[in-house]
Amino acid sequence: MFDVQSDQLQSYIDSADKQKSLYKRTLFIVSISQIFGGAGLAAGVTVGALLAQQMLGTDAFAGLPTALFTLGSAGAALFVGRFSQRYGRRIGLTAGFIIGGIGAIGVIVSAIINSIILLFISLLIYGAGTATNLQARYAGTDLANNKQRATAISITMVFTTFGAVAGPNLVNVMGNFAFSIGIPSLAGPFILAAAAYILAGLVLFIMLRPDPLVIARSIEANQKSNDTRASTTREYTEDKRGIIVGAAIMVLTQIVMVAIMTMTPVHMRHHGHDLGAVGLVIGFHIGAMYLPSLITGILVDKFGRIVMAIISGITLLVAGLISAFAPGDSMILLVIALSLLGLGWNFGLISGTALIVDSTEPSTRAKTQGTVDVLIALSGAAGGALSGMIVAGSSYSTLSLVGGILSIVLIPVVIWARQSKK
């Protein structure tokens, strides 16, 4: 079932060197897939709202594409998590990326035939790529020790940057290419997304052998059988708290980031910015979401998950304030605001993810991680859907202020976690 023979499993159980070697190899393979995955997710972020605005003829539902593919990612997160738990990371992640690529192809077709219904269905399916791209960060932690986990997460996210930054900056190129072959220009980035997601899936399917989660589960089972003194009662209580706090951190940061990010392209278009300028700002934003990851991971491992979660909330608050009060025609301030928005999300995601990994065991890890990512995806869907309504009913500034204020809820959450441990 797992493409790993029993003698091969035993060789990894018995050899710390082989475990270390597989840990490094897994990080390398997952990082390659993340380059393609990053390019795939960037399409929906950059032009999803603009495509819906064009096809629907109103701003009120411009946040709907983000809500839809984020909602789709919720179902996919559950599927990928449970599939990975049963069949291993390789099969689960491969399936998720391929399904996301199929969704991107559906978006292209919907733009060609101008079908709103097909667009919405395709965006839901496209969300599988987003969920898988996030779930891939867990694969690098399966064989990491407690002091390596945040760093392992960060390494895979750094490589996401290459594709995620390139994607928005290829908006005009892909738009022109699409137009030249008779496809609406706003659907152009989804051509890149389809190819990128499918390539990410193929990389994992071909190269992720042996499966790191399968090896980690075998090592855990062997350790338990050799340690009759192990007691899980106390650990279970600590694990439950850690899962709750880790999930809360990621849910809050996701709501704030998605809401403000979703309406920024529409806000910029209203103030006369062209697609190139939109791509540049979103490129900085996505770069800030992923590029600082290596440093963030080191900081999280060194100073702790709770400290970095508090810094996440403060950073998101500053981002919200700047985007709320920045003139709409100021590219510099928009770049700063969206960069801080991405950075605050980065701090929250890595510290929250590390808490989840700390609080789970290989035997249940993938399933729990998938369930937590469902909550993250649903919160992003809510943020995306409400963002358009808030802007239509009030303004982009109001949306940014609400997001900034919401972000500081992180602080009492993590203070509660710290006090509970005393």
Short mmCIF file of N, CA and C in Angstrom, two decimals, residues 191-265:
data_model
loop_
_atom_site.label_atom_id
_atom_site.label_comp_id
_atom_site.label_asym_id
_atom_site.label_seq_id
_atom_site.Cartn_x
_atom_site.Cartn_y
_atom_site.Cartn_z
N ILE A 191 -3.73 29.58 -16.88
CA ILE A 191 -3.00 28.64 -17.73
C ILE A 191 -1.72 28.22 -17.01
N LEU A 192 -1.04 29.23 -16.45
CA LEU A 192 0.15 28.96 -15.66
C LEU A 192 -0.18 28.11 -14.45
N ALA A 193 -1.32 28.42 -13.79
CA ALA A 193 -1.71 27.68 -12.58
C ALA A 193 -1.95 26.21 -12.88
N ALA A 194 -2.63 25.92 -13.99
CA ALA A 194 -2.93 24.54 -14.35
C ALA A 194 -1.64 23.74 -14.56
N ALA A 195 -0.73 24.31 -15.34
CA ALA A 195 0.53 23.62 -15.60
C ALA A 195 1.35 23.45 -14.32
N ALA A 196 1.38 24.50 -13.49
CA ALA A 196 2.19 24.47 -12.27
C ALA A 196 1.69 23.43 -11.27
N TYR A 197 0.38 23.40 -11.04
CA TYR A 197 -0.17 22.43 -10.09
C TYR A 197 0.05 20.99 -10.54
N ILE A 198 -0.16 20.74 -11.82
CA ILE A 198 0.03 19.38 -12.33
C ILE A 198 1.49 18.96 -12.23
N LEU A 199 2.41 19.88 -12.52
CA LEU A 199 3.84 19.58 -12.39
C LEU A 199 4.21 19.31 -10.93
N ALA A 200 3.65 20.08 -10.00
CA ALA A 200 3.92 19.86 -8.57
C ALA A 200 3.49 18.46 -8.16
N GLY A 201 2.31 18.04 -8.62
CA GLY A 201 1.82 16.71 -8.30
C GLY A 201 2.71 15.61 -8.86
N LEU A 202 3.19 15.80 -10.09
CA LEU A 202 4.06 14.80 -10.72
C LEU A 202 5.40 14.68 -10.00
N VAL A 203 5.95 15.81 -9.57
CA VAL A 203 7.22 15.79 -8.82
C VAL A 203 7.08 14.94 -7.57
N LEU A 204 6.01 15.14 -6.82
CA LEU A 204 5.80 14.39 -5.59
C LEU A 204 5.54 12.91 -5.86
N PHE A 205 4.74 12.63 -6.88
CA PHE A 205 4.40 11.25 -7.19
C PHE A 205 5.63 10.43 -7.60
N ILE A 206 6.49 11.06 -8.37
CA ILE A 206 7.67 10.36 -8.88
C ILE A 206 8.79 10.28 -7.85
N MET A 207 8.99 11.35 -7.07
CA MET A 207 10.21 11.47 -6.26
C MET A 207 10.05 11.21 -4.77
N LEU A 208 8.83 11.35 -4.22
CA LEU A 208 8.67 11.26 -2.76
C LEU A 208 8.57 9.80 -2.31
N ARG A 209 9.70 9.09 -2.44
CA ARG A 209 9.81 7.69 -2.05
C ARG A 209 11.12 7.50 -1.28
N PRO A 210 11.11 6.82 -0.13
CA PRO A 210 9.95 6.33 0.61
C PRO A 210 9.18 7.47 1.25
N ASP A 211 7.95 7.18 1.60
CA ASP A 211 7.06 8.21 2.13
C ASP A 211 7.47 8.57 3.57
N PRO A 212 7.72 9.86 3.85
CA PRO A 212 8.21 10.26 5.19
C PRO A 212 7.22 10.00 6.31
N LEU A 213 5.91 10.13 6.03
CA LEU A 213 4.93 9.90 7.09
C LEU A 213 4.87 8.41 7.45
N VAL A 214 4.98 7.56 6.46
CA VAL A 214 4.98 6.11 6.71
C VAL A 214 6.18 5.73 7.57
N ILE A 215 7.34 6.27 7.23
CA ILE A 215 8.55 5.99 8.01
C ILE A 215 8.40 6.53 9.44
N ALA A 216 7.86 7.75 9.58
CA ALA A 216 7.69 8.36 10.90
C ALA A 216 6.75 7.52 11.76
N ARG A 217 5.67 7.01 11.18
CA ARG A 217 4.73 6.18 11.93
C ARG A 217 5.39 4.88 12.38
N SER A 218 6.21 4.31 11.53
CA SER A 218 6.90 3.06 11.87
C SER A 218 7.89 3.28 13.02
N ILE A 219 8.60 4.41 12.97
CA ILE A 219 9.54 4.74 14.04
C ILE A 219 8.81 4.94 15.35
N GLU A 220 7.65 5.65 15.30
CA GLU A 220 6.85 5.88 16.50
C GLU A 220 6.36 4.57 17.10
N ALA A 221 5.84 3.69 16.23
CA ALA A 221 5.33 2.40 16.71
C ALA A 221 6.43 1.57 17.35
N ASN A 222 7.61 1.62 16.79
CA ASN A 222 8.75 0.87 17.34
C ASN A 222 9.16 1.42 18.70
N GLN A 223 9.17 2.75 18.81
CA GLN A 223 9.56 3.37 20.09
C GLN A 223 8.56 3.03 21.19
N LYS A 224 7.26 3.03 20.84
CA LYS A 224 6.24 2.71 21.84
C LYS A 224 6.34 1.26 22.31
N SER A 225 6.63 0.38 21.37
CA SER A 225 6.74 -1.03 21.73
C SER A 225 7.96 -1.31 22.60
N ASN A 226 8.97 -0.44 22.48
CA ASN A 226 10.20 -0.63 23.26
C ASN A 226 10.20 0.14 24.58
N ASP A 227 9.18 0.94 24.79
CA ASP A 227 9.14 1.76 26.00
C ASP A 227 7.85 1.50 26.75
N THR A 228 7.85 0.49 27.59
CA THR A 228 6.63 0.13 28.33
C THR A 228 6.27 1.14 29.40
N ARG A 229 7.19 2.07 29.67
CA ARG A 229 6.92 3.07 30.71
C ARG A 229 6.23 4.30 30.16
N ALA A 230 6.00 4.35 28.84
CA ALA A 230 5.40 5.55 28.23
C ALA A 230 3.99 5.76 28.76
N SER A 231 3.68 7.01 29.09
CA SER A 231 2.34 7.37 29.55
C SER A 231 1.85 8.54 28.73
N THR A 232 0.64 8.47 28.21
CA THR A 232 0.13 9.51 27.31
C THR A 232 -0.93 10.40 27.94
N THR A 233 -1.31 10.13 29.20
CA THR A 233 -2.41 10.89 29.78
C THR A 233 -2.10 12.37 29.87
N ARG A 234 -0.93 12.71 30.42
CA ARG A 234 -0.55 14.12 30.57
C ARG A 234 -0.32 14.76 29.21
N GLU A 235 0.33 14.02 28.30
CA GLU A 235 0.63 14.56 26.99
C GLU A 235 -0.64 14.90 26.23
N TYR A 236 -1.69 14.08 26.40
CA TYR A 236 -2.92 14.32 25.68
C TYR A 236 -3.52 15.67 26.05
N THR A 237 -3.51 16.01 27.34
CA THR A 237 -4.04 17.30 27.77
C THR A 237 -3.27 18.45 27.15
N GLU A 238 -1.94 18.33 27.16
CA GLU A 238 -1.09 19.38 26.58
C GLU A 238 -1.31 19.47 25.06
N ASP A 239 -1.47 18.33 24.43
CA ASP A 239 -1.66 18.29 22.98
C ASP A 239 -2.96 18.99 22.59
N LYS A 240 -4.02 18.74 23.33
CA LYS A 240 -5.31 19.32 23.01
C LYS A 240 -5.24 20.84 23.07
N ARG A 241 -4.59 21.36 24.10
CA ARG A 241 -4.44 22.81 24.24
C ARG A 241 -3.60 23.37 23.10
N GLY A 242 -2.52 22.68 22.78
CA GLY A 242 -1.65 23.14 21.71
C GLY A 242 -2.36 23.19 20.37
N ILE A 243 -3.20 22.19 20.10
CA ILE A 243 -3.96 22.17 18.84
C ILE A 243 -4.93 23.33 18.79
N ILE A 244 -5.62 23.60 19.88
CA ILE A 244 -6.59 24.69 19.92
C ILE A 244 -5.91 26.04 19.68
N VAL A 245 -4.81 26.27 20.37
CA VAL A 245 -4.11 27.55 20.25
C VAL A 245 -3.47 27.68 18.87
N GLY A 246 -2.84 26.62 18.37
CA GLY A 246 -2.23 26.67 17.05
C GLY A 246 -3.27 26.95 15.98
N ALA A 247 -4.43 26.31 16.08
CA ALA A 247 -5.50 26.53 15.12
C ALA A 247 -6.03 27.95 15.20
N ALA A 248 -6.21 28.46 16.43
CA ALA A 248 -6.72 29.83 16.60
C ALA A 248 -5.79 30.86 15.98
N ILE A 249 -4.49 30.68 16.17
CA ILE A 249 -3.51 31.61 15.59
C ILE A 249 -3.64 31.63 14.08
N MET A 250 -3.68 30.46 13.47
CA MET A 250 -3.73 30.40 12.00
C MET A 250 -5.07 30.87 11.44
N VAL A 251 -6.16 30.60 12.15
CA VAL A 251 -7.49 31.03 11.69
C VAL A 251 -7.59 32.55 11.67
N LEU A 252 -7.17 33.19 12.76
CA LEU A 252 -7.26 34.66 12.83
C LEU A 252 -6.37 35.34 11.80
N THR A 253 -5.14 34.85 11.65
CA THR A 253 -4.25 35.47 10.67
C THR A 253 -4.77 35.26 9.25
N GLN A 254 -5.39 34.11 9.01
CA GLN A 254 -5.93 33.83 7.67
C GLN A 254 -7.09 34.76 7.32
N ILE A 255 -8.00 34.97 8.27
CA ILE A 255 -9.14 35.86 8.03
C ILE A 255 -8.66 37.27 7.66
N VAL A 256 -7.76 37.80 8.45
CA VAL A 256 -7.27 39.17 8.24
C VAL A 256 -6.53 39.28 6.91
N MET A 257 -5.62 38.34 6.66
CA MET A 257 -4.82 38.41 5.45
C MET A 257 -5.68 38.28 4.19
N VAL A 258 -6.57 37.29 4.16
CA VAL A 258 -7.37 37.04 2.96
C VAL A 258 -8.31 38.22 2.68
N ALA A 259 -8.94 38.74 3.73
CA ALA A 259 -9.91 39.83 3.53
C ALA A 259 -9.26 41.06 2.89
N ILE A 260 -8.15 41.50 3.44
CA ILE A 260 -7.50 42.71 2.91
C ILE A 260 -6.86 42.43 1.55
N MET A 261 -6.20 41.29 1.42
CA MET A 261 -5.55 40.94 0.16
C MET A 261 -6.54 40.84 -0.99
N THR A 262 -7.71 40.25 -0.74
CA THR A 262 -8.69 40.01 -1.79
C THR A 262 -9.15 41.31 -2.46
N MET A 263 -9.39 42.34 -1.66
CA MET A 263 -9.95 43.57 -2.22
C MET A 263 -8.90 44.58 -2.64
N THR A 264 -7.64 44.32 -2.38
CA THR A 264 -6.60 45.26 -2.78
C THR A 264 -6.53 45.45 -4.30
N PRO A 265 -6.57 44.37 -5.13
CA PRO A 265 -6.57 44.58 -6.58
C PRO A 265 -7.74 45.43 -7.06
#
